[in-house]
Coordinates of C-alpha atoms in Angstrom, one line a residue:
M14 CA 45.1 146.9 144.5
R15 CA 43.5 144.0 146.1
R16 CA 45.2 142.1 148.9
K17 CA 46.5 138.8 147.4
V18 CA 47.3 136.7 150.5
I19 CA 45.1 133.6 150.7
S20 CA 45.3 130.2 152.5
C21 CA 47.0 127.1 151.0
Q22 CA 43.5 125.4 150.7
D23 CA 42.0 128.4 148.8
A24 CA 45.2 128.4 146.5
A25 CA 44.7 124.7 145.8
A26 CA 41.0 125.4 144.9
L27 CA 42.1 127.8 142.1
I28 CA 43.6 124.9 140.1
R29 CA 41.0 123.3 137.7
D30 CA 40.7 120.0 135.9
E31 CA 42.9 119.8 132.7
D32 CA 45.1 122.8 133.9
V33 CA 48.7 122.8 132.6
L34 CA 50.9 123.4 135.7
T35 CA 54.5 124.6 135.9
T36 CA 56.5 124.6 139.2
S37 CA 59.7 126.2 140.5
G38 CA 62.6 124.5 142.1
F39 CA 65.9 122.8 141.8
V40 CA 66.4 119.6 143.9
G41 CA 65.1 121.0 147.2
I42 CA 65.7 124.7 146.6
G43 CA 62.8 126.9 145.8
V44 CA 60.2 124.1 145.7
P45 CA 56.7 125.3 146.8
D46 CA 56.0 122.4 149.0
A47 CA 53.1 124.0 151.0
L48 CA 51.3 124.4 147.7
L49 CA 52.1 121.0 146.5
V50 CA 50.9 119.4 149.8
A51 CA 47.7 121.4 149.6
L52 CA 47.1 120.3 146.0
E53 CA 47.7 116.7 146.9
Q54 CA 45.4 116.9 149.9
R55 CA 42.6 118.4 147.8
F56 CA 42.9 115.7 145.2
L57 CA 42.9 112.9 147.8
E58 CA 39.8 114.3 149.5
T59 CA 37.8 115.4 146.5
G60 CA 39.3 113.7 143.4
H61 CA 39.9 117.1 141.9
P62 CA 41.7 118.6 140.1
K63 CA 42.4 115.8 137.8
N64 CA 44.0 115.2 134.3
L65 CA 46.6 118.0 135.0
S66 CA 49.6 118.4 132.7
L67 CA 52.9 119.3 134.4
V68 CA 55.9 121.0 132.8
F69 CA 59.1 121.4 134.8
A70 CA 62.8 121.9 134.1
A71 CA 65.0 120.8 137.0
G72 CA 64.2 117.9 139.3
Q73 CA 62.2 118.9 142.3
G74 CA 62.3 116.3 145.0
D75 CA 64.3 114.3 147.5
G76 CA 64.0 110.9 145.9
G77 CA 61.2 110.1 148.4
D78 CA 58.1 112.0 149.2
R79 CA 58.7 115.7 149.0
G80 CA 58.5 118.0 146.1
L81 CA 56.8 116.9 143.0
N82 CA 56.4 113.4 144.5
H83 CA 53.1 115.0 146.1
L84 CA 51.7 114.9 142.6
G85 CA 52.6 111.3 142.0
H86 CA 48.9 110.0 141.7
E87 CA 47.2 108.4 138.8
V88 CA 44.2 110.5 137.5
L89 CA 45.7 113.6 139.1
L90 CA 48.3 113.8 136.4
K91 CA 47.6 113.1 132.7
R92 CA 50.9 114.1 131.1
V93 CA 54.3 115.3 132.3
V94 CA 57.2 116.9 130.4
G95 CA 60.3 117.3 132.6
G96 CA 64.0 117.5 132.6
H97 CA 65.3 115.5 135.5
W98 CA 63.2 112.6 136.9
G99 CA 65.4 110.9 139.3
L100 CA 64.3 112.8 142.4
I101 CA 60.6 112.2 141.8
P102 CA 60.2 108.4 141.7
K103 CA 56.5 108.6 142.3
V104 CA 55.9 110.6 139.1
A105 CA 58.5 108.6 137.2
A106 CA 56.8 105.4 138.1
L107 CA 53.5 106.6 136.5
A108 CA 55.4 107.5 133.3
V109 CA 57.4 104.3 133.1
E110 CA 54.3 102.1 133.7
G111 CA 52.4 103.9 131.0
K112 CA 49.8 105.4 133.4
I113 CA 50.5 108.9 132.2
E114 CA 52.1 110.4 129.1
G115 CA 55.7 111.5 129.7
W116 CA 58.5 113.0 128.0
N117 CA 62.2 113.7 129.1
L118 CA 63.6 116.8 127.4
P119 CA 66.8 118.7 128.2
Q120 CA 66.5 120.8 131.3
G121 CA 68.0 123.9 129.7
C122 CA 65.6 123.8 126.7
I123 CA 62.6 123.7 129.1
S124 CA 64.1 126.5 131.2
Q125 CA 64.6 128.7 128.0
L126 CA 61.1 127.7 126.8
F127 CA 59.5 129.5 129.8
R128 CA 61.1 132.7 128.6
D129 CA 60.0 132.1 125.0
I130 CA 56.5 131.4 126.0
A131 CA 56.5 134.6 128.0
A132 CA 57.5 136.4 124.8
G133 CA 54.7 134.8 122.8
K134 CA 57.1 132.8 120.6
P135 CA 56.0 129.5 119.0
G136 CA 58.9 127.7 120.6
M137 CA 62.7 127.5 120.4
M138 CA 65.3 126.2 117.8
T139 CA 68.6 124.8 119.0
K140 CA 71.1 122.0 118.3
V141 CA 70.7 120.7 121.9
G142 CA 69.6 117.1 121.7
L143 CA 70.7 116.2 118.3
E144 CA 71.8 112.6 117.9
T145 CA 70.6 111.8 121.5
F146 CA 67.4 110.0 122.6
V147 CA 65.7 113.4 122.4
D148 CA 66.2 113.5 118.6
P149 CA 62.9 112.7 116.9
R150 CA 64.9 110.0 115.0
N151 CA 65.7 108.3 118.3
G152 CA 62.4 108.6 120.1
G153 CA 61.9 112.3 120.6
G154 CA 62.3 111.9 124.5
A155 CA 59.0 109.9 124.8
I156 CA 59.1 107.7 127.9
N157 CA 56.5 105.2 127.0
D158 CA 54.3 104.0 124.1
I159 CA 51.3 106.2 124.8
S160 CA 53.2 109.4 124.5
L161 CA 52.5 110.1 120.9
E162 CA 52.2 113.9 120.5
P163 CA 55.7 115.1 119.2
Q164 CA 57.4 117.4 121.7
V165 CA 60.5 117.9 119.5
E166 CA 60.7 118.4 115.7
L167 CA 63.7 118.0 113.4
M168 CA 64.4 121.1 111.3
T169 CA 67.1 122.1 108.8
R170 CA 68.3 125.6 107.9
G171 CA 70.8 125.5 105.0
S172 CA 72.8 122.4 105.5
E173 CA 72.6 122.4 109.3
E174 CA 70.2 120.3 111.5
F175 CA 68.3 121.8 114.4
L176 CA 65.7 120.6 116.9
F177 CA 62.5 122.8 117.4
Y178 CA 60.8 122.5 120.8
P179 CA 57.2 123.8 120.4
A180 CA 55.9 126.1 123.3
P181 CA 53.1 124.6 125.4
K182 CA 50.4 126.9 126.8
L183 CA 50.8 127.1 130.6
T184 CA 47.8 127.9 132.8
V185 CA 49.1 127.7 136.3
A186 CA 52.4 128.5 138.0
L187 CA 53.3 127.4 141.5
L188 CA 56.4 129.4 142.5
R189 CA 58.3 130.4 145.7
G190 CA 59.9 133.5 147.2
T191 CA 60.9 134.7 150.6
T192 CA 58.9 137.9 151.3
A193 CA 55.7 139.2 149.7
D194 CA 54.0 142.5 150.2
E195 CA 50.2 142.7 150.3
T196 CA 50.0 143.4 146.5
G197 CA 52.1 140.5 145.5
N198 CA 55.6 141.9 145.0
I199 CA 58.0 139.0 145.8
T200 CA 61.6 139.1 147.0
M201 CA 64.0 136.1 147.4
E202 CA 66.5 137.3 149.9
R203 CA 66.6 134.0 151.9
E204 CA 66.5 131.7 148.9
A205 CA 69.6 130.0 147.7
L206 CA 68.6 130.4 143.9
V207 CA 66.3 132.5 141.8
I208 CA 65.9 129.8 139.1
D209 CA 63.2 130.6 136.6
N210 CA 60.5 132.3 138.7
L211 CA 60.3 135.4 136.8
A212 CA 60.2 133.7 133.3
Q213 CA 57.6 131.2 134.6
A214 CA 55.4 134.0 136.1
M215 CA 55.6 136.0 132.9
A216 CA 54.9 132.8 130.7
V217 CA 51.7 131.9 132.7
K218 CA 50.4 135.5 133.0
N219 CA 50.8 136.2 129.4
S220 CA 49.1 132.9 128.6
G221 CA 46.1 134.0 130.6
G222 CA 46.8 131.7 133.5
I223 CA 47.2 132.3 137.3
V224 CA 50.4 132.7 139.3
I225 CA 50.5 131.5 142.9
V226 CA 53.5 132.2 145.0
Q227 CA 54.6 130.6 148.4
V228 CA 56.5 132.8 150.8
E229 CA 57.6 132.6 154.4
R230 CA 56.6 136.2 155.5
L231 CA 54.6 139.2 154.6
A232 CA 55.4 142.9 154.4
R233 CA 53.3 146.0 154.2
E234 CA 52.0 147.1 150.7
R235 CA 54.8 148.6 148.6
S236 CA 57.3 148.5 151.4
L237 CA 59.9 146.2 149.7
P238 CA 63.1 147.7 148.2
P239 CA 62.2 147.8 144.4
R240 CA 65.7 146.5 143.4
N241 CA 65.1 143.4 145.6
V242 CA 61.8 142.4 143.8
Q243 CA 62.2 139.3 141.7
I244 CA 58.7 138.9 140.8
P245 CA 56.6 142.0 140.3
G246 CA 53.2 142.0 141.9
I247 CA 51.5 142.6 138.4
L248 CA 52.4 139.1 137.6
V249 CA 51.1 137.5 140.8
D250 CA 47.5 136.5 141.5
A251 CA 47.8 134.9 144.9
V252 CA 50.3 134.6 147.8
V253 CA 50.4 131.9 150.4
V254 CA 52.4 132.1 153.6
A255 CA 54.1 128.6 154.2
P256 CA 54.8 127.0 157.6
P257 CA 58.6 126.7 158.3
E258 CA 58.7 123.0 157.8
L259 CA 57.4 123.3 154.3
H260 CA 59.7 126.2 153.4
M261 CA 63.2 124.9 154.0
Q262 CA 66.1 126.6 152.3
T263 CA 67.1 123.2 150.8
Y264 CA 66.0 119.6 151.7
R265 CA 69.1 119.2 153.9
T266 CA 69.4 122.6 155.4
A267 CA 66.6 124.6 157.1
F268 CA 68.5 127.9 156.6
S269 CA 72.1 128.9 156.0
H270 CA 73.2 132.5 155.7
A271 CA 76.1 131.3 153.6
F272 CA 73.6 129.9 151.0
T273 CA 72.0 133.3 150.6
N274 CA 75.5 134.7 149.7
R275 CA 75.1 137.6 152.0
I276 CA 78.1 136.4 154.1
R277 CA 81.3 134.5 153.2
P278 CA 81.9 131.5 155.4
P279 CA 85.2 130.7 157.0
D280 CA 87.7 128.6 154.9
G281 CA 87.2 124.9 155.5
E282 CA 83.5 125.1 156.3
I283 CA 82.9 122.4 153.6
P284 CA 85.1 119.5 154.9
E285 CA 87.8 117.6 152.9
M286 CA 87.0 114.3 151.4
P287 CA 88.3 111.1 152.8
L288 CA 90.8 109.2 150.5
D289 CA 88.7 106.7 148.8
A290 CA 87.7 105.7 145.2
R291 CA 85.5 108.9 145.0
K292 CA 88.4 111.2 145.9
V293 CA 90.7 109.4 143.5
I294 CA 88.3 110.1 140.7
A295 CA 87.8 113.7 141.8
R296 CA 91.7 114.2 142.0
R297 CA 92.3 112.8 138.5
C298 CA 89.6 115.1 137.1
A299 CA 91.1 118.1 138.9
F300 CA 94.2 117.7 136.7
E301 CA 92.0 118.7 133.7
L302 CA 90.9 121.9 135.3
P303 CA 91.7 124.9 133.2
V304 CA 93.3 127.8 135.1
N305 CA 91.2 130.9 134.8
G306 CA 88.6 128.8 133.1
V307 CA 84.8 128.5 133.6
I308 CA 83.7 125.0 134.7
N309 CA 80.5 123.2 135.3
L310 CA 80.4 120.4 137.8
G311 CA 77.5 118.0 137.6
I312 CA 75.7 116.2 140.4
G313 CA 77.0 113.0 142.0
M314 CA 80.6 112.0 141.5
P315 CA 81.8 115.3 139.9
E316 CA 80.8 117.2 143.1
G317 CA 84.0 116.0 144.7
V318 CA 86.0 118.0 142.2
A319 CA 85.0 121.2 144.0
A320 CA 86.3 119.8 147.3
V321 CA 89.6 118.8 145.7
A322 CA 90.0 122.2 144.1
A323 CA 89.4 123.9 147.5
E324 CA 91.9 121.5 149.2
E325 CA 94.5 122.3 146.6
G326 CA 93.9 126.0 146.9
L327 CA 92.7 126.3 143.3
L328 CA 89.2 128.0 143.8
N329 CA 90.7 131.5 143.4
H330 CA 92.0 130.4 139.9
L331 CA 88.9 128.9 138.6
T332 CA 85.3 129.8 138.2
L333 CA 83.0 126.9 139.1
T334 CA 79.4 127.1 138.1
A335 CA 76.2 125.1 138.5
E336 CA 73.3 125.1 136.0
P337 CA 70.6 126.7 138.2
G338 CA 72.5 129.9 138.0
V339 CA 75.5 129.8 140.4
I340 CA 78.7 131.4 139.2
G341 CA 81.9 131.2 141.3
G342 CA 82.5 129.9 144.7
Q343 CA 82.2 126.3 146.0
P344 CA 79.1 124.3 145.1
A345 CA 77.3 122.3 147.8
S346 CA 76.5 118.7 147.4
G347 CA 73.8 116.1 148.1
L348 CA 70.4 117.5 148.9
D349 CA 72.1 121.0 149.1
F350 CA 73.1 120.6 145.6
G351 CA 72.5 123.9 143.6
A352 CA 73.4 126.0 146.6
A353 CA 76.9 127.4 146.7
V354 CA 79.1 129.5 149.2
D355 CA 81.4 132.3 148.5
V356 CA 79.9 133.0 145.0
D357 CA 80.4 135.8 142.6
A358 CA 76.8 135.9 141.3
V359 CA 73.6 134.1 141.1
I360 CA 71.6 134.6 137.9
P361 CA 68.5 133.0 136.5
Q362 CA 68.7 129.4 135.3
N363 CA 67.6 130.2 131.7
A364 CA 70.4 132.8 131.4
Q365 CA 73.0 130.2 132.7
F366 CA 71.9 127.8 130.0
D367 CA 72.2 130.6 127.4
F368 CA 75.8 131.0 128.4
Y369 CA 76.3 127.1 128.4
D370 CA 74.7 126.6 125.1
G371 CA 76.7 129.4 123.5
G372 CA 80.0 127.7 124.4
G373 CA 80.8 129.5 127.5
L374 CA 82.1 126.6 129.5
D375 CA 85.8 125.8 129.2
M376 CA 85.3 122.4 130.8
A377 CA 82.5 120.3 132.2
C378 CA 82.8 117.3 134.5
L379 CA 79.7 115.1 134.5
G380 CA 78.7 111.8 135.9
I381 CA 78.7 108.5 134.0
A382 CA 76.4 105.6 134.5
Q383 CA 77.0 103.7 131.2
A384 CA 79.4 104.1 128.2
D385 CA 80.1 102.1 125.1
G386 CA 82.9 101.6 122.7
L387 CA 81.8 104.6 120.6
G388 CA 82.0 106.9 123.6
N389 CA 78.2 107.2 124.0
V390 CA 77.1 107.9 127.5
N391 CA 73.8 107.0 129.2
V392 CA 72.8 108.7 132.5
S393 CA 69.0 109.0 131.8
R394 CA 67.3 105.6 131.6
F395 CA 68.1 102.1 132.9
G396 CA 65.4 99.6 132.2
P397 CA 62.5 100.6 134.4
R398 CA 64.5 103.2 136.3
L399 CA 64.1 106.8 134.9
A400 CA 66.7 109.2 136.0
G401 CA 66.2 111.8 133.3
A402 CA 68.8 113.9 131.5
G403 CA 68.5 117.1 133.5
G404 CA 71.0 119.7 132.1
F405 CA 73.4 116.9 131.0
I406 CA 72.6 117.2 127.2
N407 CA 72.9 121.0 127.2
I408 CA 76.3 120.9 129.1
S409 CA 77.9 117.9 127.5
Q410 CA 77.1 119.0 123.9
N411 CA 78.4 122.5 124.3
A412 CA 81.4 122.5 126.7
R413 CA 84.8 123.1 125.0
S414 CA 86.2 120.1 126.9
L415 CA 84.5 117.3 128.8
V416 CA 85.4 114.9 131.5
F417 CA 83.1 112.1 132.6
A418 CA 83.6 110.8 136.1
G419 CA 82.5 107.6 137.8
T420 CA 83.5 104.3 139.3
F421 CA 84.3 101.6 136.8
T422 CA 81.6 99.3 138.0
A423 CA 78.7 99.7 140.4
E424 CA 76.6 97.9 143.1
G425 CA 79.0 96.4 145.6
L426 CA 82.3 97.7 144.3
D427 CA 84.9 97.7 147.2
V428 CA 88.2 99.4 146.5
E429 CA 91.1 100.0 148.8
V430 CA 93.1 103.1 148.1
G431 CA 96.7 103.4 149.4
D432 CA 100.2 104.7 148.6
R433 CA 100.6 101.8 146.2
G434 CA 97.5 102.6 144.2
V435 CA 94.3 100.7 143.9
S436 CA 93.3 97.2 145.1
I437 CA 90.0 95.8 143.9
R438 CA 88.7 93.8 146.9
S439 CA 85.2 93.2 145.6
E440 CA 84.1 94.0 142.0
G441 CA 80.8 95.7 141.4
A442 CA 78.0 93.5 140.1
S443 CA 76.9 96.0 137.5
R444 CA 79.1 96.9 134.6
K445 CA 79.2 100.4 133.3
F446 CA 81.2 100.0 130.1
L447 CA 78.9 98.1 127.8
E448 CA 78.7 96.9 124.3
N449 CA 75.8 99.3 123.8
V450 CA 74.3 101.8 126.2
E451 CA 70.6 101.6 126.9
Q452 CA 70.0 105.2 125.9
V453 CA 72.2 107.7 124.3
T454 CA 72.3 110.9 126.5
F455 CA 75.7 111.9 125.0
S456 CA 76.5 111.0 121.5
G457 CA 80.2 109.9 121.2
R458 CA 80.1 109.9 117.4
R459 CA 78.9 113.5 117.3
A460 CA 81.6 114.6 119.8
A461 CA 84.3 112.8 117.9
R462 CA 83.1 114.3 114.6
L463 CA 83.3 117.7 116.1
R464 CA 86.6 117.1 117.6
Q465 CA 85.3 117.8 121.2
P466 CA 88.1 116.7 123.7
V467 CA 86.5 114.0 126.0
L468 CA 87.9 111.9 128.9
Y469 CA 86.3 109.1 130.9
V470 CA 87.9 109.0 134.4
T471 CA 87.4 106.1 136.8
E472 CA 89.2 105.0 139.9
R473 CA 91.4 102.5 138.1
C474 CA 91.8 103.9 134.6
V475 CA 91.3 106.7 132.1
F476 CA 89.9 106.6 128.6
R477 CA 90.0 109.2 125.8
L478 CA 87.6 109.6 123.0
N479 CA 89.1 109.1 119.6
P480 CA 87.3 109.0 116.1
E481 CA 87.6 105.3 116.2
G482 CA 86.2 105.0 119.8
L483 CA 87.4 104.7 123.5
Q484 CA 91.2 104.4 123.9
L485 CA 92.7 103.3 127.3
I486 CA 95.4 105.8 128.1
E487 CA 96.1 105.5 131.9
T488 CA 95.8 102.9 134.6
A489 CA 96.2 103.1 138.3
P490 CA 99.1 101.5 140.1
G491 CA 98.2 98.0 141.2
V492 CA 95.6 97.5 138.4
D493 CA 96.0 94.6 136.0
I494 CA 94.7 95.7 132.5
E495 CA 93.2 92.3 131.5
R496 CA 91.8 91.2 134.9
D497 CA 90.5 94.6 136.3
I498 CA 89.7 96.4 133.1
I499 CA 89.2 94.4 129.9
N500 CA 87.5 91.5 131.6
Q501 CA 85.1 93.9 133.2
M502 CA 83.9 95.5 130.0
G503 CA 81.5 94.7 127.2
F504 CA 84.0 95.7 124.4
R505 CA 87.7 95.9 124.0
P506 CA 89.0 99.5 124.0
I507 CA 91.8 100.8 121.7
I508 CA 95.1 100.1 123.5
Q509 CA 98.4 101.7 122.3
E510 CA 100.5 103.4 124.8
V511 CA 99.2 103.3 128.4
R512 CA 100.8 105.3 131.2
E513 CA 100.4 105.1 134.9
M514 CA 98.2 107.6 136.7
E515 CA 100.0 110.0 138.9
A516 CA 101.2 108.4 142.2
R517 CA 100.2 111.4 144.2
I518 CA 96.5 110.9 143.4
F519 CA 96.6 107.9 145.8
Q520 CA 98.5 109.5 148.6
A521 CA 96.9 111.1 151.7
E522 CA 98.5 114.5 151.6
P523 CA 97.6 117.2 149.1
M524 CA 98.9 116.9 145.6
D525 CA 100.4 120.4 145.3
L526 CA 98.3 120.6 142.2
K527 CA 98.3 124.5 142.2
R528 CA 102.0 124.6 141.7
E529 CA 101.7 122.5 138.6
L530 CA 98.5 123.9 136.9
L531 CA 99.7 127.5 137.5
H532 CA 103.2 126.6 136.3
L533 CA 104.8 127.9 139.4
D534 CA 107.5 125.4 138.9
L535 CA 108.8 126.8 135.5
P536 CA 112.0 128.1 137.1
D537 CA 112.8 124.7 138.2
R538 CA 111.8 123.2 134.8
I539 CA 113.8 125.6 132.7
A540 CA 117.5 125.8 134.0
L541 CA 120.9 126.6 132.6
D542 CA 124.1 124.6 133.3
P543 CA 126.7 127.4 133.0
A544 CA 129.6 125.0 133.1
M545 CA 128.4 123.1 130.1
G546 CA 126.8 126.0 128.4
R547 CA 123.6 123.9 128.1
L548 CA 120.0 124.6 128.8
F549 CA 117.8 121.9 130.3
I550 CA 114.1 122.1 129.7
N551 CA 112.0 119.6 131.6
F552 CA 108.5 119.3 130.2
E553 CA 107.9 115.9 131.9
K554 CA 104.2 115.4 132.7
M555 CA 103.4 119.1 131.7
R556 CA 100.3 120.0 129.7
I557 CA 100.1 123.0 127.5
R558 CA 96.6 124.1 126.5
S559 CA 96.5 127.9 126.3
Q560 CA 98.3 130.8 124.8
E561 CA 98.8 132.2 128.3
E562 CA 100.9 129.1 129.1
I563 CA 102.9 129.4 126.0
E564 CA 103.7 133.0 126.9
Q565 CA 104.8 131.8 130.4
I566 CA 107.4 129.4 128.8
R567 CA 108.6 132.2 126.4
N568 CA 109.1 134.6 129.3
Q569 CA 111.0 132.0 131.4
V570 CA 113.3 131.1 128.6
M571 CA 114.0 134.8 127.8
E572 CA 114.7 135.4 131.5
V573 CA 117.3 132.7 131.6
C574 CA 118.8 133.1 128.0
G575 CA 118.3 136.8 127.4
P576 CA 121.4 138.0 129.4
L577 CA 123.7 135.4 127.6
S578 CA 126.2 136.6 125.0
E579 CA 126.0 133.4 122.9
K580 CA 123.3 130.8 122.0
V581 CA 123.2 127.6 123.9
D582 CA 122.7 123.9 123.3
V583 CA 119.4 122.7 124.6
V584 CA 118.0 119.3 125.9
V585 CA 114.2 119.1 126.2
N586 CA 112.5 116.2 128.1
Y587 CA 109.0 115.5 126.7
D588 CA 108.2 112.4 128.6
G589 CA 104.5 112.5 129.6
F590 CA 104.1 115.9 127.9
Q591 CA 100.6 116.8 126.6
L592 CA 99.9 119.4 124.0
D593 CA 96.3 120.2 123.2
D594 CA 95.7 120.1 119.4
E595 CA 94.1 123.6 119.4
I596 CA 97.3 125.1 120.6
A597 CA 99.8 123.0 118.7
K598 CA 100.5 125.7 115.9
D599 CA 101.1 128.3 118.5
F600 CA 103.5 126.0 120.3
A601 CA 105.4 125.3 117.1
D602 CA 105.7 129.1 116.5
L603 CA 107.1 129.5 120.1
V604 CA 109.7 126.8 119.5
A605 CA 110.7 128.4 116.2
D606 CA 111.0 131.8 117.8
L607 CA 113.1 130.6 120.7
E608 CA 115.4 128.5 118.4
R609 CA 116.0 131.5 116.2
R610 CA 116.9 133.8 119.2
F611 CA 118.6 131.7 121.7
Y612 CA 119.3 128.0 120.7
R613 CA 122.3 126.7 118.9
T614 CA 121.5 123.0 118.8
V615 CA 118.4 121.3 120.2
T616 CA 117.8 117.7 121.1
R617 CA 114.5 116.4 122.4
Y618 CA 113.6 113.0 123.9
S619 CA 110.5 111.1 125.0
G620 CA 110.0 107.5 125.9
S621 CA 106.6 107.6 124.1
A622 CA 106.5 106.7 120.4
F623 CA 103.2 108.5 120.1
M624 CA 104.7 111.7 121.5
R625 CA 107.8 111.4 119.3
L626 CA 105.4 111.1 116.3
K627 CA 103.3 114.0 117.4
L628 CA 106.4 116.2 118.0
G629 CA 107.7 115.2 114.6
E630 CA 104.4 116.4 113.1
T631 CA 104.2 119.6 115.2
L632 CA 108.0 120.5 114.9
P633 CA 108.9 119.0 111.5
G634 CA 112.4 120.5 111.5
A635 CA 113.1 118.7 114.8
S636 CA 112.1 115.2 113.8
P637 CA 115.6 113.9 113.1
H638 CA 116.6 114.8 116.7
I639 CA 113.7 113.3 118.9
F640 CA 115.3 110.5 120.9
E641 CA 114.0 107.9 123.2
T642 CA 116.2 108.7 126.2
T643 CA 118.1 111.6 127.8
E644 CA 121.4 109.8 127.3
A645 CA 120.8 109.6 123.5
A646 CA 119.8 113.2 123.4
Q647 CA 122.9 114.4 125.3
A648 CA 125.2 112.1 123.3
F649 CA 124.0 113.8 120.2
L650 CA 125.1 117.1 121.6
D651 CA 128.5 115.6 122.8
R652 CA 129.4 114.2 119.4
P653 CA 132.4 115.8 117.7
R654 CA 131.3 118.8 115.5

């Protein structure tokens, strides 16, 4: 076999006018910067290659000059199809100004398309993108008026709607690994991710194109451990050895053994967050974390949820994931985003999106830039600023529950956080809750119709998505609803019962959230008063959302009441109690079983009219005895009988 190692300049010379290029990378991980720099230099010196088309999934850049920003030249590019554009402003500007054709499609769909192209398929069919700006009825992802060739088609099968993403023909792949042998076998032992390198190499090779891979070192022919080879040499046409400055592990970290996942760093290597608006939001989001659940945390504000989970000792009871293929551990942030430490596995990006699209996520926490009264969210386009959807559409449409996280306003917001809650010292100049979002990246109507649980968490309040629109359900201590919330919105939310956010969210010490989410406090919540022969059950501010939690309650009541010779009177506190709709029937069955076996008379109370109504619907036999106060509940038991 021929020796495939060539110079960067010779590699750039292999790219011809009108080629269709695809590149690897996620933020600053796995980006072939040496190849991109060489390609840019050749164009600036010779005017060639020109009229290239570019197809990429994840954003590859630092928001400045690195990554795909090297390709941000008129004439060099003719058209671009990409997932996340916010980190490549030079390319984004060309699209927004109409100097190139451009489309923004879901990152996961592009990632999966690489695999479908490799298999010779005509494209992929999915529900991802329906009722968003990607839907052909809403623009088909086109960024400007000159982008006329459809990249998405609406299809129906039976009575269901789908989107079809046609497969483009790719002619060049610029990829990256760690070590290459002389025949082109590629390993990735010092890379933080594997991303889509194999699928992209197969897609281009099977399309008759050329595959060029940037590495940091060479090995003798066929000396690499076969199980470590991520891109077989049969797929690789050329290998380039990059200088260290153009082969950083991430755009913030030259190299970290922890990011290779070959060592586990000491606890506390990722520092705790300071107590500010960002941490308040992350803490409130953390209350929604499903124990033993699988979770995706988006870029930006949601990144803080991982730090809070670590601080609260919850990481061993959750599986955090990130869309480029990270499963488990603690995700990194900023220009390290995509990397993670202490992980369970790192899989290809397209496989991760298969898992996401199929409903594998128990919860996702994503950022929010704009929202409207219908619950629509925009994170992708703001006038001339093109951020792109990234994996947001795949994740938000398919997660079993969803939390959007962000400050209430932007640009100049100054918030003081203390034991008494939140004080707005200076309001942000830019509103986020608008009459209409500029672009629909997440469809509130669709989510409400499909009964997807959705929360919108800010530093001063929390909204819930209802079929009628956004409902205000919580406010922070110190916040005035009219002054600090309603007057800063472009619409009036639904307002019924509004409770105060947990006080511990605003305090410096850890919240002891592990005890609550794991229900380690059940022995304190379910207690017998032997003198009165009365069982007290305190469900105050408790949330039930799984069959496992129901069994924990059953077991605790059995432990207390099982040894007793007689049934007992019971008082149950439901103040602040939350019962997920999906588990309501199972909870009702639990209550009926316990009443039959252990309870003589049961009284329940809640200060919330909404909760009394919901309990009346869930426990129809109990509705005559759901009181407003503990005194009324106990008085009912004390009445002469």
